[in-house]
């Protein structure tokens, strides 16, 4: 077992399909994607497509990829979902997410066990192939600044010219705000009491 697998075996992040916290997180991600589809111009264009190709990078259990797939199926779009992670055991869990969402027969899935920094070698034949790339969860802290440049280069290679990168950066909030000395901060959409604003 690699050191990365040992770290993730501690279950510090809610991404397991059997974890009630992860299930709530999945539902929240589905809601976020539905909101984006209804309110962002890019999604107005993609809603005209029959099929959408998504690549979920550093996918873990595929929680975000499965969530966006559920949202797309609800719009009548057939998602083709490629999940990439260095841990094959986690990747296999995407099928549990798809079953829970009742869309396992409506999504074409491909699992790729690969280091994201070397993705251009693994997917050399997929230049300008994907409509959407996802980096979701506590993924980016695994990479230093130089690695991130390589990752962005890989994403640029794989995305269509009008493709979209969706990236959750919640893991950096602590480092950017709290450690820099900010005592109080308000995240968009939340009240000072920590509740979501309407």
Short mmCIF file of C-alpha atoms in Angstrom, two decimals:
data_model
loop_
_atom_site.label_atom_id
_atom_site.label_comp_id
_atom_site.label_asym_id
_atom_site.label_seq_id
_atom_site.Cartn_x
_atom_site.Cartn_y
_atom_site.Cartn_z
CA UNK A 1 0.00 0.00 0.00
CA UNK A 2 1.45 3.36 -1.02
CA UNK A 3 1.73 6.24 1.43
CA UNK A 4 -1.05 8.04 -0.46
CA UNK A 5 -3.32 5.01 -0.10
CA UNK A 6 -2.50 4.85 3.63
CA UNK A 7 -3.41 8.53 3.99
CA UNK A 8 -6.74 8.10 2.22
CA UNK A 9 -7.48 4.94 4.21
CA UNK A 10 -7.82 7.23 7.24
CA UNK A 11 -11.03 8.58 5.63
CA UNK A 12 -10.28 12.20 6.47
CA UNK A 13 -12.35 13.43 3.51
CA UNK A 14 -16.04 12.65 2.96
CA UNK A 15 -16.02 10.81 -0.37
CA UNK A 16 -17.03 7.23 0.41
CA UNK A 17 -20.46 6.30 -1.02
CA UNK A 18 -21.46 4.68 2.30
CA UNK A 19 -20.62 7.75 4.43
CA UNK A 20 -23.70 9.88 5.30
CA UNK A 21 -21.56 13.04 5.25
CA UNK A 22 -20.30 12.15 1.77
CA UNK A 23 -23.85 11.43 0.58
CA UNK A 24 -24.90 14.91 1.74
CA UNK A 25 -21.82 16.34 0.02
CA UNK A 26 -22.80 14.51 -3.19
CA UNK A 27 -26.29 16.01 -3.06
CA UNK A 28 -24.79 19.48 -2.48
CA UNK A 29 -22.52 19.07 -5.51
CA UNK A 30 -25.50 17.99 -7.65
CA UNK A 31 -27.36 21.12 -6.48
CA UNK A 32 -24.38 23.32 -7.30
CA UNK A 33 -24.09 21.91 -10.83
CA UNK A 34 -27.84 22.34 -11.38
CA UNK A 35 -27.51 25.96 -10.27
CA UNK A 36 -24.62 26.48 -12.70
CA UNK A 37 -26.63 24.94 -15.56
CA UNK A 38 -29.52 27.27 -14.88
CA UNK A 39 -27.45 30.43 -14.42
CA UNK A 40 -24.21 30.26 -16.42
CA UNK A 41 -24.01 30.97 -20.15
CA UNK A 42 -21.60 28.14 -20.88
CA UNK A 43 -24.14 25.59 -19.74
CA UNK A 44 -26.80 27.11 -21.95
CA UNK A 45 -24.62 26.12 -24.91
CA UNK A 46 -23.83 22.61 -23.70
CA UNK A 47 -27.48 21.87 -22.93
CA UNK A 48 -27.94 21.77 -26.73
CA UNK A 49 -25.56 18.81 -26.99
CA UNK A 50 -26.68 15.18 -26.90
CA UNK A 51 -23.43 13.91 -25.39
CA UNK A 52 -20.96 15.65 -23.11
CA UNK A 53 -17.44 14.43 -22.38
CA UNK A 54 -16.21 15.06 -18.84
CA UNK A 55 -12.85 14.23 -17.32
CA UNK A 56 -12.67 14.11 -13.52
CA UNK A 57 -9.02 14.55 -12.53
CA UNK A 58 -7.65 13.36 -9.19
CA UNK A 59 -11.14 11.91 -8.99
CA UNK A 60 -10.84 9.84 -5.84
CA UNK A 61 -14.14 7.95 -5.63
CA UNK A 62 -15.65 10.01 -8.45
CA UNK A 63 -18.06 11.90 -6.22
CA UNK A 64 -17.91 15.09 -8.34
CA UNK A 65 -17.92 13.30 -11.69
CA UNK A 66 -20.96 11.25 -10.66
CA UNK A 67 -22.68 14.41 -9.39
CA UNK A 68 -22.19 16.31 -12.65
CA UNK A 69 -23.32 13.19 -14.55
CA UNK A 70 -26.52 13.09 -12.51
CA UNK A 71 -27.17 16.73 -13.32
CA UNK A 72 -26.58 16.15 -17.04
CA UNK A 73 -28.83 13.09 -17.18
CA UNK A 74 -31.56 15.29 -15.67
CA UNK A 75 -31.14 17.63 -18.66
CA UNK A 76 -31.41 14.76 -21.14
CA UNK A 77 -27.68 14.79 -21.94
CA UNK A 78 -25.69 11.55 -22.11
CA UNK A 79 -22.49 11.99 -20.08
CA UNK A 80 -19.27 10.26 -21.07
CA UNK A 81 -17.27 10.30 -17.85
CA UNK A 82 -13.53 9.65 -17.67
CA UNK A 83 -12.11 9.43 -14.15
CA UNK A 84 -8.39 9.69 -13.47
CA UNK A 85 -6.68 8.94 -10.17
CA UNK A 86 -3.52 7.24 -9.03
CA UNK A 87 -5.56 5.01 -6.65
CA UNK A 88 -7.52 2.38 -8.60
CA UNK A 89 -9.34 1.13 -5.48
CA UNK A 90 -11.00 4.53 -5.04
CA UNK A 91 -11.86 4.90 -8.72
CA UNK A 92 -13.94 1.72 -8.63
CA UNK A 93 -16.31 3.38 -6.14
CA UNK A 94 -17.73 5.67 -8.82
CA UNK A 95 -20.05 2.80 -9.77
CA UNK A 96 -21.55 2.95 -6.25
CA UNK A 97 -22.17 6.69 -6.67
CA UNK A 98 -23.84 6.11 -10.04
CA UNK A 99 -26.04 3.34 -8.57
CA UNK A 100 -27.05 5.57 -5.66
CA UNK A 101 -27.96 8.29 -8.18
CA UNK A 102 -29.88 5.68 -10.24
CA UNK A 103 -27.99 6.58 -13.42
CA UNK A 104 -25.53 3.68 -13.74
CA UNK A 105 -27.08 2.61 -17.07
CA UNK A 106 -27.14 6.18 -18.45
CA UNK A 107 -23.45 7.08 -18.12
CA UNK A 108 -20.51 5.79 -20.14
CA UNK A 109 -17.59 5.43 -17.68
CA UNK A 110 -13.87 5.01 -18.24
CA UNK A 111 -11.43 4.60 -15.34
CA UNK A 112 -7.78 5.54 -15.81
CA UNK A 113 -5.19 4.82 -13.15
CA UNK A 114 -2.57 7.47 -13.79
CA UNK A 115 -0.55 10.26 -12.25
CA UNK A 116 -2.17 13.49 -13.38
CA UNK A 117 1.23 15.05 -14.06
CA UNK A 118 1.85 12.45 -16.79
CA UNK A 119 -1.64 12.50 -18.28
CA UNK A 120 -0.51 13.80 -21.65
CA UNK A 121 1.31 10.48 -22.11
CA UNK A 122 -1.69 8.39 -21.06
CA UNK A 123 -4.23 10.34 -23.15
CA UNK A 124 -2.00 11.45 -26.00
CA UNK A 125 -4.76 10.71 -28.54
CA UNK A 126 -7.36 12.94 -26.83
CA UNK A 127 -6.28 16.45 -27.72
CA UNK A 128 -9.27 18.85 -27.70
CA UNK A 129 -11.52 15.95 -26.66
CA UNK A 130 -13.29 16.91 -23.42
CA UNK A 131 -16.01 19.52 -22.86
CA UNK A 132 -15.48 19.79 -19.09
CA UNK A 133 -12.55 19.02 -16.79
CA UNK A 134 -13.11 18.72 -13.03
CA UNK A 135 -10.68 19.06 -10.15
CA UNK A 136 -12.79 18.71 -7.04
CA UNK A 137 -12.21 18.25 -3.34
CA UNK A 138 -8.90 18.31 -1.50
CA UNK A 139 -6.86 17.54 -4.58
CA UNK A 140 -4.56 20.45 -5.30
CA UNK A 141 -2.57 20.30 -2.01
CA UNK A 142 -1.00 17.10 -3.38
CA UNK A 143 0.77 19.23 -5.98
CA UNK A 144 3.38 21.94 -5.70
CA UNK A 145 3.29 25.08 -7.88
CA UNK A 146 5.42 23.49 -10.61
CA UNK A 147 3.22 20.41 -10.70
CA UNK A 148 0.13 22.61 -11.03
CA UNK A 149 1.63 24.19 -14.16
CA UNK A 150 2.01 20.70 -15.64
CA UNK A 151 -1.55 19.83 -14.63
CA UNK A 152 -2.97 22.99 -16.24
CA UNK A 153 -0.95 22.23 -19.37
CA UNK A 154 -2.42 18.71 -19.47
CA UNK A 155 -5.93 20.10 -19.01
CA UNK A 156 -5.39 22.64 -21.78
CA UNK A 157 -4.28 19.82 -24.07
CA UNK A 158 -7.36 17.70 -23.30
CA UNK A 159 -10.10 20.36 -23.31
CA UNK A 160 -11.88 21.50 -26.45
CA UNK A 161 -11.11 25.14 -27.36
CA UNK A 162 -14.38 26.24 -25.72
CA UNK A 163 -14.08 23.71 -22.87
CA UNK A 164 -14.48 24.51 -19.20
CA UNK A 165 -12.37 23.72 -16.14
CA UNK A 166 -14.40 23.49 -12.92
CA UNK A 167 -12.18 23.52 -9.85
CA UNK A 168 -13.07 23.50 -6.17
CA UNK A 169 -10.46 25.29 -4.11
CA UNK A 170 -11.97 25.01 -0.65
CA UNK A 171 -8.85 23.29 0.66
CA UNK A 172 -6.83 26.47 0.14
CA UNK A 173 -9.16 28.74 2.13
CA UNK A 174 -7.47 27.79 5.38
CA UNK A 175 -4.00 28.62 4.03
CA UNK A 176 -5.01 31.77 2.19
CA UNK A 177 -7.15 33.37 4.86
CA UNK A 178 -6.72 31.86 8.29
CA UNK A 179 -2.95 31.39 8.27
CA UNK A 180 -2.48 34.86 6.77
CA UNK A 181 -3.98 36.30 9.96
CA UNK A 182 -7.57 37.02 9.01
CA UNK A 183 -9.73 36.52 12.06
CA UNK A 184 -13.17 36.60 10.47
CA UNK A 185 -14.11 35.93 6.90
CA UNK A 186 -17.37 35.37 5.10
CA UNK A 187 -17.64 32.95 2.20
CA UNK A 188 -20.00 34.01 -0.57
CA UNK A 189 -23.43 32.54 0.06
CA UNK A 190 -23.03 32.27 3.84
CA UNK A 191 -24.20 34.47 6.68
CA UNK A 192 -21.90 35.48 9.52
CA UNK A 193 -23.51 32.69 11.56
CA UNK A 194 -22.29 30.12 9.01
CA UNK A 195 -25.70 29.45 7.44
CA UNK A 196 -26.32 29.68 3.73
CA UNK A 197 -27.90 32.96 2.71
CA UNK A 198 -30.97 32.83 0.47
#
